[in-house]
Amino acid sequence: MDHLSFRFELAQQLRVDSVRCSSAAGSGHPTSSMSAADLMAGLLDGHLRLDFDHPEDPRNDHLIFSKGHASPLLYSCFKAVGAIDDAELMTFREFGSRLEGHPTPILPWVDVATGSLGQGLPIGVGVALAAQRLDQLPYRVWVLCGDSEMAEGSVWEALEHAGFEQLDNLIALVDVNRLGQTGQTMHGWDLDAYADRARAAGWRVLEIDGHDPEQIETALKDAEDGDGRPVAVLAATKKGRGVAEVEDKPGFHGKALVHPEEAIQELGGLRDLRVTPAKPTTTAQPHVFEVRGGGLPAFEPGTKVATRKAYGEALRALGDRRGDVVALDGEVGNSTFAEMFRDAHPDRYFEMYIAEQQMLAAAVGMQVRGWRPFASTFAAFLSRAYDFIRMAAISRADLCLMGSHAGVAIGEDGPSQMALEDLAALRAVHGSTVLYPCDANQTVQLAAAMADRPGINYMRTSRGATPVIYAPDEEFPIGGSRVVREGDDITLVGAGITLHESLQAAEILAAEGVQARVIDLYSIKPVDAETLRRAATETRGLVTVEDHWPEGGLGETVLSALAGVGAPVHVLAVRIMPGSGTPAELLGQAGIDAPAIAAEARELLKAHR
Amino acid sequence: MDHLSFRFELAQQLRVDSVRCSSAAGSGHPTSSMSAADLMAGLLDGHLRLDFDHPEDPRNDHLIFSKGHASPLLYSCFKAVGAIDDAELMTFREFGSRLEGHPTPILPWVDVATGSLGQGLPIGVGVALAAQRLDQLPYRVWVLCGDSEMAEGSVWEALEHAGFEQLDNLIALVDVNRLGQTGQTMHGWDLDAYADRARAAGWRVLEIDGHDPEQIETALKDAEDGDGRPVAVLAATKKGRGVAEVEDKPGFHGKALVHPEEAIQELGGLRDLRVTPAKPTTTAQPHVFEVRGGGLPAFEPGTKVATRKAYGEALRALGDRRGDVVALDGEVGNSTFAEMFRDAHPDRYFEMYIAEQQMLAAAVGMQVRGWRPFASTFAAFLSRAYDFIRMAAISRADLCLMGSHAGVAIGEDGPSQMALEDLAALRAVHGSTVLYPCDANQTVQLAAAMADRPGINYMRTSRGATPVIYAPDEEFPIGGSRVVREGDDITLVGAGITLHESLQAAEILAAEGVQARVIDLYSIKPVDAETLRRAATETRGLVTVEDHWPEGGLGETVLSALAGVGAPVHVLAVRIMPGSGTPAELLGQAGIDAPAIAAEARELLKAHR
């Protein structure tokens, strides 16, 4: 069998196996798999350099199915290379199987979870950036994209960044099968429409018939010759290719075939072909950045420092101490103070411009290769990338995120710049850690702790300078809290800005003979339930205060920790739509400043004598 | 003074006023205002057709500052047209002033809040779609864009959709001032880079010197001649134009000038020019869609119907009854059943393809003109547009959102398709309404109620068919709840899928002699605190159950409602990362099915005898 005939047969096998496993499951996306089978057969046979026996080899190419719903095809490829056997293939979508409906990294050959469209290509940009600027290795990143997902802005962010960064180790294989879930895509088979867009963004474009093994071979070979431009292989294909009942017909998206046996016959029946992908050839090892060591920054108690600034200094120091720490920012590095890292470690700093989705995706891509990304922007603008954060958790990604300019305390810029939902959004991410320091030394300790912590780590910082109240050598374990002031009448719980307001409220109350305990709840998730419960027992009630909407933030965190304890809890939060004003005016208007806290404490004590 | 000289003087006045108001405020973005002053002078003087005395006139053009930080320029324009006086201009960024740091619709001439970059243009697409397909009026939509924000994928979604929809009533004025917040943008003054991208998306492109009144005039005139393509005026400008201290220099983003008096002198001093924009000339009135009336769909109790399907039928019926209801979908209309509306009301249906940000933005744009949009997609993918939802609340937008395929109960597709954070995210939106029906008739009633409710309304629906347990004529007021089963031993609180599991758990418990009260908490926000408090008093405790992460969802809603009441509350939620499996397997694994609820109820009763 000559090379091209073998590829045809291999592609048919991938189709047959896609049909078989999805029909066994009774669901899945066989037709979306069948359109791209020839592309994958070509890729596996001589182009992909991936040692499936050693998926951890840093020299491996990466293969990302941005169209994650084509998982039957991916798993059929895994069978064809011998990574899984046929029995496992047939567990597709079963409870407990590694072969989930959409790919996740519980499979060792899957870098990231896909299934939310438009994420694989921007993540591929991150892996390709890691190859060129961090690992400094010649591995390539192959991303299989669907045509429907080209409508996602995140894909255009990826095109833009890959072109700008000259990532010629990134190759997008675009399976232009014309049909989306409900009908024809915006551009149908108009390959030129995609070509014009990609070329405008600085890509090299190859337009082919995606079912012609010869054209595929030529394109893949051509794509491997880097000329400084990323490569888009635009392949015109047919959804459901090879089975007349479904080929190029709408209405068959995401459905197992009704007559799988006939389809398998039409595709030439079962085959048991094996293909052995090439292995990496380079002997190079990943680049190691030299580190100069040094201590963490320390701030003088009694001075005033913004926690965002302390974050910037901590990030720089972490870069001094650890070669694996890298930083990304959404063109606001002088606001987040990520610029301190940039100036000290320009090789490990990535300017992502105002493209928060691409920033998150690039961070996810870099951690695939073991780097520890810190991605920073205004906390409000992390909402732009919320789907990427959600998916990063499914990818089991280890990330550090920092959102600055939290809450109404930012002042004059107004509500568009105020994060008032970030605690709720970031808490509701599986396995996440949510930190909210109130002082510079605490910020430094928490930033350092984040760098070692698995999962999605989020730190919320404040715009304005706040008093340094802790000594530099104090420890703030994640999951802990700090009783900043003792008292047995009532408990005030704050974090960040509102911790300082709570301390002032305690002073006001003390002048009236009321002794308030003040808890610094810097670790919002995981939370120190024990200290909260003790306060609930030892004092007459708790007033929680947050610069955040009342839903899903600090107050509800405390209520969750105290579920069933039965102590009175009054939640102070932002309940009006803020405008512009000074931080003091806006904290006052929202009813979360010291006088408001003191007043609420009096109310609580009156109601629960 | 000839026309072009007048425009120069007017532009200088806009610059002077931008400097004055931001210096008075001590913050703001004068340099970002100064670059676009000539463009705005040209637009106000003879091109914008907007009756500032009657901003509600449906025939008016629309002016959207996508670069919302150029608010000093916008407010200076409002002064130049006589909409505000100089005294009000000088209240910029003061507490209580309408002139917030970034524009919001508390000003009658501002359609939507901007300030999160990359939103104005996609919203403009929505307004332009409303003009062409809904109002059927010849008004135009002018959007002032910054060059930095062109990096946002949402801008490319807008370019793509405007080109595809042939919105030649949409004109983007792109202020290419080269400098972002921290340094040069990706493309600097390379107008061709932007031109290539916009042209590829089907736009007509005009490249000009953005400080040359003659070129501006020619371009604006040209832009008004619609030829089926949207128009991008790419204007090369200088940030801080006219003041040598800051002109084209980095480091002056978002800062009041240090020497405003000298700057004003350099700009030629104070002026008091007035300009009167043109008024709309058409005598046409907005199109009114004929309605056929009819009742709401009704479902037979005892049958099984998916709530997403009931939503689709309700949406179609609302379209039958109301001409103002329009529907948008993110290319999953056969999953959300928005296709039922599409088939009945194709004129009012908008296929937004897989571009959730553009879908949300278009909905916001349509409600600017008084239409009532229902935007539907998988609930998980609304996370893609979370920043747009956040900003829509600041825009005081009235929207209906529907997210289908909630929770692990979707089954085999796996976690990428499961919304497990949507309740937390949507609750944490100011003024939002969050609904989660469990049966088809309830879905219909709630969908109809949403259509009349201000603010951001969100309905969560389920994939699988669930029993119809309510009669078609039952009422479900927003803010209410329903005691589905009486009992005085313990209370089970569920909604959607988990309401049915709770009912089954109550059966299990009844067989053991335990009488469980079951509450259907279909209105998650606002919540019926009274019924929950009564249950807390009358039973020995509550078990809440949700197909959602434990943070920010139904359980914390209940805890908030019961803060201070002191009843034991046990929260059942999804605490493991799900994979694929049948709905029953996954509900069981997550510990939120009937046996798990019954077990937790026993635990609670044992602990609180």
Short mmCIF file of N, CA, C and O in Angstrom, two decimals, chain A residues 133 289-293 295 297 311-323 325-327 333 337-350:
data_model
loop_
_atom_site.label_atom_id
_atom_site.label_comp_id
_atom_site.label_asym_id
_atom_site.label_seq_id
_atom_site.Cartn_x
_atom_site.Cartn_y
_atom_site.Cartn_z
N ARG A 133 9.64 31.43 23.36
CA ARG A 133 10.26 32.40 24.27
C ARG A 133 10.62 31.82 25.63
O ARG A 133 11.44 32.41 26.33
N PHE A 289 15.78 29.66 32.95
CA PHE A 289 16.13 31.05 33.20
C PHE A 289 16.95 31.16 34.48
O PHE A 289 16.62 30.54 35.50
N GLU A 290 18.01 31.91 34.39
CA GLU A 290 18.83 32.12 35.59
C GLU A 290 18.08 32.95 36.60
O GLU A 290 17.36 33.88 36.25
N VAL A 291 18.28 32.64 37.84
CA VAL A 291 17.62 33.44 38.88
C VAL A 291 18.68 34.05 39.77
O VAL A 291 19.79 33.52 39.92
N ARG A 292 18.34 35.19 40.32
CA ARG A 292 19.32 35.86 41.17
C ARG A 292 19.02 35.72 42.65
O ARG A 292 19.78 36.17 43.50
N GLY A 293 17.88 35.08 42.97
CA GLY A 293 17.53 34.89 44.38
C GLY A 293 17.11 36.18 45.04
O GLY A 293 16.62 37.10 44.38
N GLY A 295 15.36 38.14 48.70
CA GLY A 295 14.21 37.98 49.60
C GLY A 295 12.96 38.58 49.00
O GLY A 295 12.96 39.13 47.90
N PRO A 297 9.91 41.37 49.10
CA PRO A 297 9.86 42.77 49.55
C PRO A 297 9.20 42.90 50.93
O PRO A 297 8.37 42.07 51.29
N TYR A 311 1.76 43.88 45.18
CA TYR A 311 1.70 42.72 44.27
C TYR A 311 2.78 42.82 43.21
O TYR A 311 3.49 41.85 42.92
N GLY A 312 2.90 44.00 42.61
CA GLY A 312 3.91 44.19 41.57
C GLY A 312 5.31 43.91 42.10
O GLY A 312 6.12 43.24 41.45
N GLU A 313 5.57 44.39 43.29
CA GLU A 313 6.91 44.16 43.86
C GLU A 313 7.11 42.68 44.20
O GLU A 313 8.20 42.12 44.00
N ALA A 314 6.05 42.06 44.70
CA ALA A 314 6.15 40.63 45.02
C ALA A 314 6.38 39.82 43.75
O ALA A 314 7.19 38.88 43.73
N LEU A 315 5.68 40.19 42.69
CA LEU A 315 5.79 39.46 41.43
C LEU A 315 7.22 39.57 40.89
O LEU A 315 7.82 38.56 40.46
N ARG A 316 7.78 40.76 40.96
CA ARG A 316 9.16 40.94 40.54
C ARG A 316 10.09 40.06 41.37
O ARG A 316 10.96 39.34 40.84
N ALA A 317 9.89 40.07 42.69
CA ALA A 317 10.75 39.29 43.57
C ALA A 317 10.60 37.78 43.32
O ALA A 317 11.58 37.03 43.36
N LEU A 318 9.37 37.36 43.04
CA LEU A 318 9.17 35.93 42.72
C LEU A 318 9.93 35.57 41.45
O LEU A 318 10.49 34.48 41.34
N GLY A 319 9.95 36.51 40.51
CA GLY A 319 10.73 36.29 39.29
C GLY A 319 12.22 36.23 39.58
O GLY A 319 12.96 35.48 38.92
N ASP A 320 12.66 36.99 40.57
CA ASP A 320 14.08 36.93 40.97
C ASP A 320 14.43 35.57 41.56
O ASP A 320 15.55 35.07 41.39
N ARG A 321 13.47 35.00 42.25
CA ARG A 321 13.74 33.77 43.00
C ARG A 321 13.45 32.50 42.22
O ARG A 321 14.02 31.47 42.51
N ARG A 322 12.52 32.60 41.26
CA ARG A 322 12.07 31.39 40.56
C ARG A 322 12.09 31.61 39.06
O ARG A 322 11.48 32.56 38.55
N GLY A 323 12.72 30.69 38.37
CA GLY A 323 12.80 30.82 36.92
C GLY A 323 11.54 30.42 36.19
O GLY A 323 11.37 30.70 35.00
N VAL A 325 8.45 31.36 36.98
CA VAL A 325 7.39 32.36 37.05
C VAL A 325 7.43 33.26 35.82
O VAL A 325 8.48 33.79 35.46
N VAL A 326 6.28 33.40 35.17
CA VAL A 326 6.15 34.29 34.02
C VAL A 326 4.96 35.21 34.27
O VAL A 326 4.09 34.90 35.08
N ALA A 327 4.92 36.33 33.58
CA ALA A 327 3.84 37.29 33.82
C ALA A 327 3.22 37.73 32.51
O ALA A 327 3.90 37.86 31.49
N GLY A 333 -0.24 47.34 32.63
CA GLY A 333 0.84 46.98 33.55
C GLY A 333 1.27 48.09 34.49
O GLY A 333 1.84 47.83 35.56
N PHE A 337 0.81 47.11 38.19
CA PHE A 337 2.22 47.05 38.59
C PHE A 337 2.92 45.77 38.14
O PHE A 337 4.02 45.47 38.58
N ALA A 338 2.29 45.06 37.20
CA ALA A 338 3.02 43.97 36.55
C ALA A 338 4.23 44.53 35.81
O ALA A 338 5.16 43.79 35.48
N GLU A 339 4.25 45.83 35.56
CA GLU A 339 5.40 46.43 34.87
C GLU A 339 6.69 46.25 35.67
O GLU A 339 7.78 46.29 35.09
N MET A 340 6.57 46.07 36.97
CA MET A 340 7.79 45.84 37.75
C MET A 340 8.45 44.53 37.35
O MET A 340 9.67 44.43 37.31
N PHE A 341 7.63 43.53 37.07
CA PHE A 341 8.16 42.26 36.59
C PHE A 341 8.72 42.45 35.18
O PHE A 341 9.80 41.96 34.87
N ARG A 342 7.97 43.17 34.36
CA ARG A 342 8.41 43.40 32.98
C ARG A 342 9.81 44.02 32.94
O ARG A 342 10.68 43.60 32.18
N ASP A 343 10.01 45.02 33.78
CA ASP A 343 11.29 45.72 33.74
C ASP A 343 12.44 44.84 34.24
O ASP A 343 13.57 44.96 33.77
N ALA A 344 12.13 43.95 35.19
CA ALA A 344 13.19 43.10 35.75
C ALA A 344 13.40 41.83 34.91
O ALA A 344 14.51 41.32 34.84
N HIS A 345 12.33 41.35 34.30
CA HIS A 345 12.40 40.06 33.60
C HIS A 345 11.71 40.14 32.25
O HIS A 345 10.72 39.45 31.99
N PRO A 346 12.22 40.99 31.38
CA PRO A 346 11.52 41.20 30.10
C PRO A 346 11.36 39.92 29.29
O PRO A 346 10.39 39.79 28.54
N ASP A 347 12.27 38.97 29.46
CA ASP A 347 12.18 37.73 28.68
C ASP A 347 10.98 36.89 29.08
O ASP A 347 10.55 36.01 28.32
N ARG A 348 10.52 37.08 30.28
CA ARG A 348 9.42 36.25 30.78
C ARG A 348 8.14 37.06 30.94
O ARG A 348 7.23 36.66 31.66
N TYR A 349 8.09 38.22 30.29
CA TYR A 349 6.90 39.07 30.39
C TYR A 349 6.19 39.08 29.03
O TYR A 349 6.84 39.20 27.99
N PHE A 350 4.89 38.98 29.07
CA PHE A 350 4.10 38.91 27.84
C PHE A 350 3.04 40.01 27.84
O PHE A 350 2.14 39.99 28.68
#
